[in-house]
PDB file of C-alpha atoms and ligand atoms in Angstrom:
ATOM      1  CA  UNK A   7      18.563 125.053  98.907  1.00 84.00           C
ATOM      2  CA  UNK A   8      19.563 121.474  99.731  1.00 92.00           C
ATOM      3  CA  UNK A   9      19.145 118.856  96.759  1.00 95.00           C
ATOM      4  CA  UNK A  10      16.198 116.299  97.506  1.00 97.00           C
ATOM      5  CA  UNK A  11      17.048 112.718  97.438  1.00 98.00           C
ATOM      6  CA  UNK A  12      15.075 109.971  95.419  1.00 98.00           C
ATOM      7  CA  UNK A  13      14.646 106.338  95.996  1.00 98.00           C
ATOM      8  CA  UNK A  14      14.114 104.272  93.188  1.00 98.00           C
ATOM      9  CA  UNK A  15      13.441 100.655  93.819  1.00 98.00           C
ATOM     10  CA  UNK A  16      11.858  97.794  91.849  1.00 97.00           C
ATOM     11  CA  UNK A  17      12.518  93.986  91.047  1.00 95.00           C
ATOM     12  CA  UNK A  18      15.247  93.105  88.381  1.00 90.00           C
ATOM     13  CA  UNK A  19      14.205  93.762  84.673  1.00 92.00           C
ATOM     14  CA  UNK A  20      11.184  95.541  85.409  1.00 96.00           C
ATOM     15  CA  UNK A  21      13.418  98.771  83.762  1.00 96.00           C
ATOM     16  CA  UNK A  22      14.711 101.408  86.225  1.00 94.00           C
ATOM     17  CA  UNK A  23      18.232 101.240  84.677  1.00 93.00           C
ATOM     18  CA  UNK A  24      16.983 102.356  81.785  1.00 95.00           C
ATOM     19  CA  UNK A  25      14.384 105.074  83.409  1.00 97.00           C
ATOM     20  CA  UNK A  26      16.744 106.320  85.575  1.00 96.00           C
ATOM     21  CA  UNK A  27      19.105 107.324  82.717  1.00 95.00           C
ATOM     22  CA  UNK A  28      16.319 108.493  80.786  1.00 97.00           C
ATOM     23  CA  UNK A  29      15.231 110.993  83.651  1.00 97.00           C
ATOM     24  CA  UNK A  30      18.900 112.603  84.236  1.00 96.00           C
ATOM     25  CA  UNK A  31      19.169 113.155  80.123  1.00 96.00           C
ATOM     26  CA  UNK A  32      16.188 114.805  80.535  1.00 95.00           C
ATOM     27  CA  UNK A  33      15.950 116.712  83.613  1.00 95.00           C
ATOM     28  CA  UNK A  34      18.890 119.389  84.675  1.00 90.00           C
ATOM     29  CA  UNK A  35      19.951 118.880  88.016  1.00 92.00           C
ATOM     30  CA  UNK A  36      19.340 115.180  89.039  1.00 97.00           C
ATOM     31  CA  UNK A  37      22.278 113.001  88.917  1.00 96.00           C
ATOM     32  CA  UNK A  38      22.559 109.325  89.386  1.00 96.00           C
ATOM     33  CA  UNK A  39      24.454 107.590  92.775  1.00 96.00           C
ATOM     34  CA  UNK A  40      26.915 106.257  91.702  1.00 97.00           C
ATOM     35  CA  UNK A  41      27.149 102.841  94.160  1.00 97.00           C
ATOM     36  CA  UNK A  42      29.601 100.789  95.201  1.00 98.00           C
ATOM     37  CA  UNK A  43      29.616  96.909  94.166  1.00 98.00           C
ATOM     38  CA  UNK A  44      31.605  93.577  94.249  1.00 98.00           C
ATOM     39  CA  UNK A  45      29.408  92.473  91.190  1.00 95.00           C
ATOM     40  CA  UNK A  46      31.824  92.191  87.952  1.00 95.00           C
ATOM     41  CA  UNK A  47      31.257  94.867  85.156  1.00 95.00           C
ATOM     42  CA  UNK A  48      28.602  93.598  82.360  1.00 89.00           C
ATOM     43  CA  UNK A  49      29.404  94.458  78.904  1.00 88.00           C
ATOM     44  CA  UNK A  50      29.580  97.958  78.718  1.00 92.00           C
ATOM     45  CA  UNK A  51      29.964  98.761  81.881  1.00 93.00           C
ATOM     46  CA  UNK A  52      32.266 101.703  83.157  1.00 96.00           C
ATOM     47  CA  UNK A  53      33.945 101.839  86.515  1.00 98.00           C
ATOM     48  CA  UNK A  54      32.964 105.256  88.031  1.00 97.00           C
ATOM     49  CA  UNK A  55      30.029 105.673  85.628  1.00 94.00           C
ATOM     50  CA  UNK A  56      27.634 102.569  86.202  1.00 94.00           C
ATOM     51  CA  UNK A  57      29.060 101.863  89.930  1.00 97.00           C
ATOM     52  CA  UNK A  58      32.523 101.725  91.604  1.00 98.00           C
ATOM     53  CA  UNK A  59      33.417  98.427  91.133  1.00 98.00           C
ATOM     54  CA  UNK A  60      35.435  96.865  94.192  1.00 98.00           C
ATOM     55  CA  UNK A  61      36.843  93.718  95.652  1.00 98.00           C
ATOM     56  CA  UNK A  62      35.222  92.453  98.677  1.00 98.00           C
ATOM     57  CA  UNK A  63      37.441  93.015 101.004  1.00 98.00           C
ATOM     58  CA  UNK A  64      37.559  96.858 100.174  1.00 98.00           C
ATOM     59  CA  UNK A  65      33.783  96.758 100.259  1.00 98.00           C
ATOM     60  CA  UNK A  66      34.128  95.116 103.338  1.00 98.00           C
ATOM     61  CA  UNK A  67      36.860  97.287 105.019  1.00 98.00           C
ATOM     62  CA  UNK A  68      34.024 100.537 104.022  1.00 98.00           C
ATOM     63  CA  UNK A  69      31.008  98.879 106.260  1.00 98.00           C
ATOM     64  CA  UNK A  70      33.720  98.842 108.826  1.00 98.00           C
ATOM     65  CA  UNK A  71      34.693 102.332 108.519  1.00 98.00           C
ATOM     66  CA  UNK A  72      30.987 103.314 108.814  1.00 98.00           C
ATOM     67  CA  UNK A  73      31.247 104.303 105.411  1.00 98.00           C
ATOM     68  CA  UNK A  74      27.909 103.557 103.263  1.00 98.00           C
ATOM     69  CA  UNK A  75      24.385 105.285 104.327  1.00 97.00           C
ATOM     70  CA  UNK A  76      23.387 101.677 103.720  1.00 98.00           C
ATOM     71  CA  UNK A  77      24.346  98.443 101.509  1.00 98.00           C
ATOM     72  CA  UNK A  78      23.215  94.786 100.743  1.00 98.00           C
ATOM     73  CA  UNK A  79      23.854  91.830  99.548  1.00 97.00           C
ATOM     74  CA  UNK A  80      21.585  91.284  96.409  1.00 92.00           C
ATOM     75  CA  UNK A  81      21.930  88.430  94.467  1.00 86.00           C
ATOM     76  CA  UNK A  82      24.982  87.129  95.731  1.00 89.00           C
ATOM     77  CA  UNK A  83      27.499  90.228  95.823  1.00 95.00           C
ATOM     78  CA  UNK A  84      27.211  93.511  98.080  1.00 98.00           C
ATOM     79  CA  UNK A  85      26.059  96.812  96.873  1.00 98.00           C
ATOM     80  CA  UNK A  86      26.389 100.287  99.156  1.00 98.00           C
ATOM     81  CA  UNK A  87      25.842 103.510  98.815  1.00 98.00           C
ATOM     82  CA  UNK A  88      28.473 105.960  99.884  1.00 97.00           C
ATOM     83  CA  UNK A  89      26.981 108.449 102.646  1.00 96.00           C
ATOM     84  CA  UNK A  90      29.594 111.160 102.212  1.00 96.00           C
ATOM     85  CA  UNK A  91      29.307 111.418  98.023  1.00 94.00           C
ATOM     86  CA  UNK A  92      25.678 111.909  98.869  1.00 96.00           C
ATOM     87  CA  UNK A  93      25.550 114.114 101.456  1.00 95.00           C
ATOM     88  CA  UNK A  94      28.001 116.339  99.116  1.00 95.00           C
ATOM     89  CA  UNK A  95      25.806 116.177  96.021  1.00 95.00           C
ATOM     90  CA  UNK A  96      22.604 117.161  98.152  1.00 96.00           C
ATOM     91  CA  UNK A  97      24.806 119.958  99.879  1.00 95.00           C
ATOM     92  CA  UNK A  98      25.670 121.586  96.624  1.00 93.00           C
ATOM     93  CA  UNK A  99      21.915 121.782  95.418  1.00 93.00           C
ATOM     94  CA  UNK A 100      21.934 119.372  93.481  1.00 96.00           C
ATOM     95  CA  UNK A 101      18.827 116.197  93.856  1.00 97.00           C
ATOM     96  CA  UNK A 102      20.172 112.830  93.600  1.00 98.00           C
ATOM     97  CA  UNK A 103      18.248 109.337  92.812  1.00 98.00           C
ATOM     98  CA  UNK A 104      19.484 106.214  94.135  1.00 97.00           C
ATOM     99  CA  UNK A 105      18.785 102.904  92.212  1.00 96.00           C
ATOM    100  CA  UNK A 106      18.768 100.628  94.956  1.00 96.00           C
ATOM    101  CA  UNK A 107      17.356  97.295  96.406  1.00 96.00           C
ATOM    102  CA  UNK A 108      14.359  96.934  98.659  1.00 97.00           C
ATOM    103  CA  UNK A 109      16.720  96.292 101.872  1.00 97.00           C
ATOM    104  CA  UNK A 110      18.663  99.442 101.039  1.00 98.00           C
ATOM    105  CA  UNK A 111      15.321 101.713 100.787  1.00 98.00           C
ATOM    106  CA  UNK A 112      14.419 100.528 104.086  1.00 97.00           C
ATOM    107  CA  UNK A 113      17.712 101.124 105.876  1.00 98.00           C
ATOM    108  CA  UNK A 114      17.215 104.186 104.573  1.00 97.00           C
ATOM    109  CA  UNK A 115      13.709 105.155 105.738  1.00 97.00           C
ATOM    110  CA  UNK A 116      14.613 103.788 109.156  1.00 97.00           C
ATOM    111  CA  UNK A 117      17.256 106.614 109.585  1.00 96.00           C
ATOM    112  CA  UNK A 118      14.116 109.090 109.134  1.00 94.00           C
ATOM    113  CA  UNK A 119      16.462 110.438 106.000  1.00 95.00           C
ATOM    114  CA  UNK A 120      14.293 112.733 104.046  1.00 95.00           C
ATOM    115  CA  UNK A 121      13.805 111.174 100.793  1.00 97.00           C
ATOM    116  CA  UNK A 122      10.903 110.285  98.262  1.00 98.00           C
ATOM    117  CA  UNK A 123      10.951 106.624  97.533  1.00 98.00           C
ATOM    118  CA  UNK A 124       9.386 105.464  94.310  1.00 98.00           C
ATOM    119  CA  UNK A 125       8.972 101.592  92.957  1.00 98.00           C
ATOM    120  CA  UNK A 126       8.721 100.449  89.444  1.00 98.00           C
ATOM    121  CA  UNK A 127       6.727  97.550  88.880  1.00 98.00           C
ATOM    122  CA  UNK A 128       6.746  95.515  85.228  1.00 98.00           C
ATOM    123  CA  UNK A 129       3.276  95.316  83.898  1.00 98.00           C
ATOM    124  CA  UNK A 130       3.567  91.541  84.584  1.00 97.00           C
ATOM    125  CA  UNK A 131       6.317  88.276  85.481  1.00 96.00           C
ATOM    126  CA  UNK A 132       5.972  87.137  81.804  1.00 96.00           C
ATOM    127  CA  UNK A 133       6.946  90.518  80.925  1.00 97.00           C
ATOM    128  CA  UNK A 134       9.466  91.115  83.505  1.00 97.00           C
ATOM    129  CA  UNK A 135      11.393  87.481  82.101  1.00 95.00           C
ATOM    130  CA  UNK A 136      10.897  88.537  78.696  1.00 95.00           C
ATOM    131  CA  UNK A 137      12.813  91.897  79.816  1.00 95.00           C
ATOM    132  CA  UNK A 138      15.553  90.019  81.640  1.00 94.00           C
ATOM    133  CA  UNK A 139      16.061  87.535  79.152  1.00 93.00           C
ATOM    134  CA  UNK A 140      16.382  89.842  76.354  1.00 92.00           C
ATOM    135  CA  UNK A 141      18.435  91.930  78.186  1.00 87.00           C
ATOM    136  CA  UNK A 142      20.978  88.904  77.635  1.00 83.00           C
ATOM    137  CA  UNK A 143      23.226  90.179  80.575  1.00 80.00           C
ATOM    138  CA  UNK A 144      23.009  86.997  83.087  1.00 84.00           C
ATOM    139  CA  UNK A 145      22.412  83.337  82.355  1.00 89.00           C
ATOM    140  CA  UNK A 146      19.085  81.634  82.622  1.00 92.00           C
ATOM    141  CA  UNK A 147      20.127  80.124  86.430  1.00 91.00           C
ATOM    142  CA  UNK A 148      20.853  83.753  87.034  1.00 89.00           C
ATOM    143  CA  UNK A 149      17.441  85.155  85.453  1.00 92.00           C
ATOM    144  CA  UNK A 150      15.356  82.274  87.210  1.00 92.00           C
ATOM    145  CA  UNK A 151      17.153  83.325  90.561  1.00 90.00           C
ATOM    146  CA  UNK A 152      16.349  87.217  89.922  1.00 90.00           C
ATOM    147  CA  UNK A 153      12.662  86.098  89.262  1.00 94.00           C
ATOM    148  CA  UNK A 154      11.805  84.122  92.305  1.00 92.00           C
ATOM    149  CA  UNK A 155      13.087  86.919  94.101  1.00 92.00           C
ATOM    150  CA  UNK A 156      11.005  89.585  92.412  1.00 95.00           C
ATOM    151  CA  UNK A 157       7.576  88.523  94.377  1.00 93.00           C
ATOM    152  CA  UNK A 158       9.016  88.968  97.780  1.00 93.00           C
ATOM    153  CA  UNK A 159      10.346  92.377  96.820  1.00 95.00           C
ATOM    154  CA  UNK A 160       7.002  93.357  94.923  1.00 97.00           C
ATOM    155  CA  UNK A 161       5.404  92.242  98.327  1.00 96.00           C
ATOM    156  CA  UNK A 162       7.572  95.693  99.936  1.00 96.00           C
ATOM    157  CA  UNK A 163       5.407  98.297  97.193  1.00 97.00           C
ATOM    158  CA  UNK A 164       3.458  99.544 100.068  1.00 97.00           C
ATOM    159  CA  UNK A 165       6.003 101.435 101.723  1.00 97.00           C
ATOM    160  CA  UNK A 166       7.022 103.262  99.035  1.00 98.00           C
ATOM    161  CA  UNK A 167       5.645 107.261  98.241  1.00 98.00           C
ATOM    162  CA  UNK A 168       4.505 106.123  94.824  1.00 98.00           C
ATOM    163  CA  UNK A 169       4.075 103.247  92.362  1.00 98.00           C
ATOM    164  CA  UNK A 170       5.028 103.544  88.380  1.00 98.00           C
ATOM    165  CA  UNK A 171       4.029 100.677  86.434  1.00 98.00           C
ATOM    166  CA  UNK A 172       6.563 100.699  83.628  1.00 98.00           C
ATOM    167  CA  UNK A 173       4.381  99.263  80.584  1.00 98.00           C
ATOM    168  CA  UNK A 174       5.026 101.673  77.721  1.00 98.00           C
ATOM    169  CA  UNK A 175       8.594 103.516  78.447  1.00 98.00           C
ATOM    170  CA  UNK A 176       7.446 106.923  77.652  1.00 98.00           C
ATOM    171  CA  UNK A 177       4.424 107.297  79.852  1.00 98.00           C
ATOM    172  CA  UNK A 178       6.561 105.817  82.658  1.00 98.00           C
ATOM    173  CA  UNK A 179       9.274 108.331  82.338  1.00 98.00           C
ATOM    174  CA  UNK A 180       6.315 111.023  82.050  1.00 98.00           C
ATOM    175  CA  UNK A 181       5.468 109.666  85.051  1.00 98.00           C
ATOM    176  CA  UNK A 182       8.483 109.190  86.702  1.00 98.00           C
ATOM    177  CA  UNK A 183       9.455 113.075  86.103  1.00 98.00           C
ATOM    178  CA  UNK A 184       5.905 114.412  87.246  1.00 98.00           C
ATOM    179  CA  UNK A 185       7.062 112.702  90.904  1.00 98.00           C
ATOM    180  CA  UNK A 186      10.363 114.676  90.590  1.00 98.00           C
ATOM    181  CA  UNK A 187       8.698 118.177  89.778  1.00 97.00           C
ATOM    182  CA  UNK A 188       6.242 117.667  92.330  1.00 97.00           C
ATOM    183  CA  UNK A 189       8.799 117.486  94.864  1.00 96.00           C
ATOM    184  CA  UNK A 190      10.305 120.481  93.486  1.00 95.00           C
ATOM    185  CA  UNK A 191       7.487 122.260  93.645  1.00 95.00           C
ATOM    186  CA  UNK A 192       6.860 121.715  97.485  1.00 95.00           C
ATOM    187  CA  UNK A 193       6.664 124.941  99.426  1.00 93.00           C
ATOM    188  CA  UNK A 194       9.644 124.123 101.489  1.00 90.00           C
ATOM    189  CA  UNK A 195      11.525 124.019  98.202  1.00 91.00           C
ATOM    190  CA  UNK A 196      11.088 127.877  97.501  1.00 89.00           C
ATOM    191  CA  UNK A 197      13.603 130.090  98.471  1.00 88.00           C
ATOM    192  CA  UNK A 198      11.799 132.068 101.023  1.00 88.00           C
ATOM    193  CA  UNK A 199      13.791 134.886 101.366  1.00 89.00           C
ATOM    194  CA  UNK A 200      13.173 135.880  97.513  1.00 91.00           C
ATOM    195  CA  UNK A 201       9.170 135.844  98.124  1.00 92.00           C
ATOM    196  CA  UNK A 202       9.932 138.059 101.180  1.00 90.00           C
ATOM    197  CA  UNK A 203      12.147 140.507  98.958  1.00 91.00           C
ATOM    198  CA  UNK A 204      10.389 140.227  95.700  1.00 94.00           C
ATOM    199  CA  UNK A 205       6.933 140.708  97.781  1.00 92.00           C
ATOM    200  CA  UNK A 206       8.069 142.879 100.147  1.00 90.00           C
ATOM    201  CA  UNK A 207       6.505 140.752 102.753  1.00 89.00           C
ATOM    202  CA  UNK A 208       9.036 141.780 105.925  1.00 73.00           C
ATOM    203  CA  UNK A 209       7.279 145.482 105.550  1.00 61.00           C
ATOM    204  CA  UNK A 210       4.276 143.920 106.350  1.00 55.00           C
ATOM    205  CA  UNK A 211       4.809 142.300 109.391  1.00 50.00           C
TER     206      UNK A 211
HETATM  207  P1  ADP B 304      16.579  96.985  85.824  1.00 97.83           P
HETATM  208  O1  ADP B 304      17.564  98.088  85.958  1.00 97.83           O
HETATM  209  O2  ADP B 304      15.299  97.260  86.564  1.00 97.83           O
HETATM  210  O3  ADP B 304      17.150  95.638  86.155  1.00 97.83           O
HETATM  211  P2  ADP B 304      16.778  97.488  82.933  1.00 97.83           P
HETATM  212  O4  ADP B 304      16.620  98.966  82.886  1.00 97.83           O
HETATM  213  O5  ADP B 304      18.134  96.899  82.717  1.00 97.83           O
HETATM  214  O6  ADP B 304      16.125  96.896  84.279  1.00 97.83           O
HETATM  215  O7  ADP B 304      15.732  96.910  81.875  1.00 97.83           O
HETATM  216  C1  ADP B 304      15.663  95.516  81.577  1.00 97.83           C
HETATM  217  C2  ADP B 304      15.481  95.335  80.061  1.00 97.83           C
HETATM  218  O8  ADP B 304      14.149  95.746  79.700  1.00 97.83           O
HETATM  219  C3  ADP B 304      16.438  96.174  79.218  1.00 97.83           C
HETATM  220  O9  ADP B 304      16.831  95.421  78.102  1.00 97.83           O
HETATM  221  C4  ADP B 304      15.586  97.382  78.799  1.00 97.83           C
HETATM  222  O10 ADP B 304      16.004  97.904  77.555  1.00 97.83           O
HETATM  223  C5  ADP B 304      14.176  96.781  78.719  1.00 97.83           C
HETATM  224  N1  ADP B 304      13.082  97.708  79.065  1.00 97.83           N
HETATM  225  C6  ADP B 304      13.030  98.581  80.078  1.00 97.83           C
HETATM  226  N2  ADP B 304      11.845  99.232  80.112  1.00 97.83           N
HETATM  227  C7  ADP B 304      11.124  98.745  79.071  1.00 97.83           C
HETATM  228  C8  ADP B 304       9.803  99.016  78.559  1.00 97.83           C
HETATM  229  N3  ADP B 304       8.973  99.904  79.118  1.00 97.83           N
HETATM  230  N4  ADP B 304       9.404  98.328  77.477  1.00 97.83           N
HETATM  231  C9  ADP B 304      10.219  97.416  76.892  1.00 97.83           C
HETATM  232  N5  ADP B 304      11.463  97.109  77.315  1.00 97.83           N
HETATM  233  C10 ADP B 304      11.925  97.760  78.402  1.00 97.83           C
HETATM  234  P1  5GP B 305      22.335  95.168  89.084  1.00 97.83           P
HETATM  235  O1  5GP B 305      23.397  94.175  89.483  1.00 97.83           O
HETATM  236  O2  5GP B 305      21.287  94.538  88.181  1.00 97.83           O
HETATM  237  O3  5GP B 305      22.901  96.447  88.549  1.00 97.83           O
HETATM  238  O4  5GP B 305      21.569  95.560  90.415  1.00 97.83           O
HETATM  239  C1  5GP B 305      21.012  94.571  91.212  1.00 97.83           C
HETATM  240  C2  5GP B 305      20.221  95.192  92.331  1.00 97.83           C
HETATM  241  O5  5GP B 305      21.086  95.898  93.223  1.00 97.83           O
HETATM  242  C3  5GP B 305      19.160  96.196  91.860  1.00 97.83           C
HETATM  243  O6  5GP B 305      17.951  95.904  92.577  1.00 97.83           O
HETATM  244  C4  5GP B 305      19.726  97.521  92.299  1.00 97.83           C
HETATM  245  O7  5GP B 305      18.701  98.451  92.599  1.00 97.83           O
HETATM  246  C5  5GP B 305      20.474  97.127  93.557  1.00 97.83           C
HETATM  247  N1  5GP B 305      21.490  98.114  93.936  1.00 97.83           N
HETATM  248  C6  5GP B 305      22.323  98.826  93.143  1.00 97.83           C
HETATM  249  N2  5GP B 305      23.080  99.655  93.871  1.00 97.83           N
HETATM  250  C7  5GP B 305      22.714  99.481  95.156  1.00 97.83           C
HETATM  251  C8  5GP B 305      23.130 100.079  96.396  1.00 97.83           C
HETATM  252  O8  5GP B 305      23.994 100.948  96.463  1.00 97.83           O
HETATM  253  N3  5GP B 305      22.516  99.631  97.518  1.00 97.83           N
HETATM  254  C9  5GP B 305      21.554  98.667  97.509  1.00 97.83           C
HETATM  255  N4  5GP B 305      20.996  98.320  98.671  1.00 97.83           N
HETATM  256  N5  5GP B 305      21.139  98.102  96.361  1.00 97.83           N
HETATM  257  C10 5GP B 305      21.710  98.497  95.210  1.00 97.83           C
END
């Protein structure tokens, strides 16, 4: 069975970082894409863990080579996603959420890819700039930059499968999981051939 592929968007701050870990410590079988980034490493930050981080021109040289399923430029520096790490995750059985922008998601739905794309939303902008401002990764011309862009990506919720308001962390994780098992649970998911053996279905055609 092939791995199903998530799409997790939502403005900057509203917490999908932090969800997104939260899910893959909690569920087996769902890793994290890794992306690719010309963004410097924040505090704490691994190389090969929290993205590949690259010089432009490398980045650059990869959208040439056809390389990334899709990328963007958010805030300033480019972000991609690499198409053949994915399709090898997916391959082995294994789902796969993607943390990425609203531009991304929609190069992605545009290629028809089968995926289930999900947006976090804060409970509110006062909220969302306490979160980035505690968060005390960018300056304040950097947070004020990240929230005059979060209304024009809020403004993209409607093409997305489903909507988690992250308020209180636990209930959206709870929720965030429930949209994961659900797509587990989707008859196309089953291994067919094991209700036809355990059933004994072929005998009755
Ligand atoms: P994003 O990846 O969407 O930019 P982060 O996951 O980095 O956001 O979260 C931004 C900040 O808000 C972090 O400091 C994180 O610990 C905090 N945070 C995330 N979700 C919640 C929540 N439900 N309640 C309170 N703080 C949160
Ligand atoms: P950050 O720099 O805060 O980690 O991420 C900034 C934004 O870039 C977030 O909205 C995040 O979802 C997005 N992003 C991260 N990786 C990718 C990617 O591979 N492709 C696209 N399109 N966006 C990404």
């Amino acid at each position: 069975m092939k791995g199903s592929i998530f799409i997790v968007s939502a403005p900057s701050g509203a917490g999908k970082t932090t969800l997104c870990k939260m899910l893959i410590q909690s569920m087996p079988d769902i890793i994290h894409s890794i992306s690719y980034t010309t963004r410097p490493p924040r505090p704490g930050e691994v190389d090969g863990k929290d993205y590949y981080f690259v010089k432009e021109d490398r980045f650059l040289e990869m959208v040439r080579k056809g390389e990334f399923l899709e990328w963007a430029e958010v805030h300033g520096n480019l972000y991609g996603t690499s198409k053949q790490k994915l399709l090898e995750t997916i391959n082995n059985g294994t789902d796969v959420i993607l943390d990425i922008d609203v531009q991304g998601a929609s190069q992605i739905r545009a290629q028809q890819i089968d995926a289930t794309f999900i947006f976090i939303l804060p409970p509110s902008m006062e909220v969302l700039k306490e979160r980035l401002t505690k968060r005390q990764t960018d300056t304040e011309e950097i947070i004020q930059r990240r929230l005059q862009k979060a209304r024009e990506e809020i403004k993209q919720y409607r093409s997305y499968d489903y909507v988690i308001i992250n308020d209180e962390l636990e209930v959206a994780l709870e929720q965030l999981k429930a949209v994961v098992l659900s797509q587990r649970l989707k008859t196309e998911k089953i291994p067919h051939e094991w209700v036809e053996k355990t059933f004994q279905l072929q005998s009755l055609l």
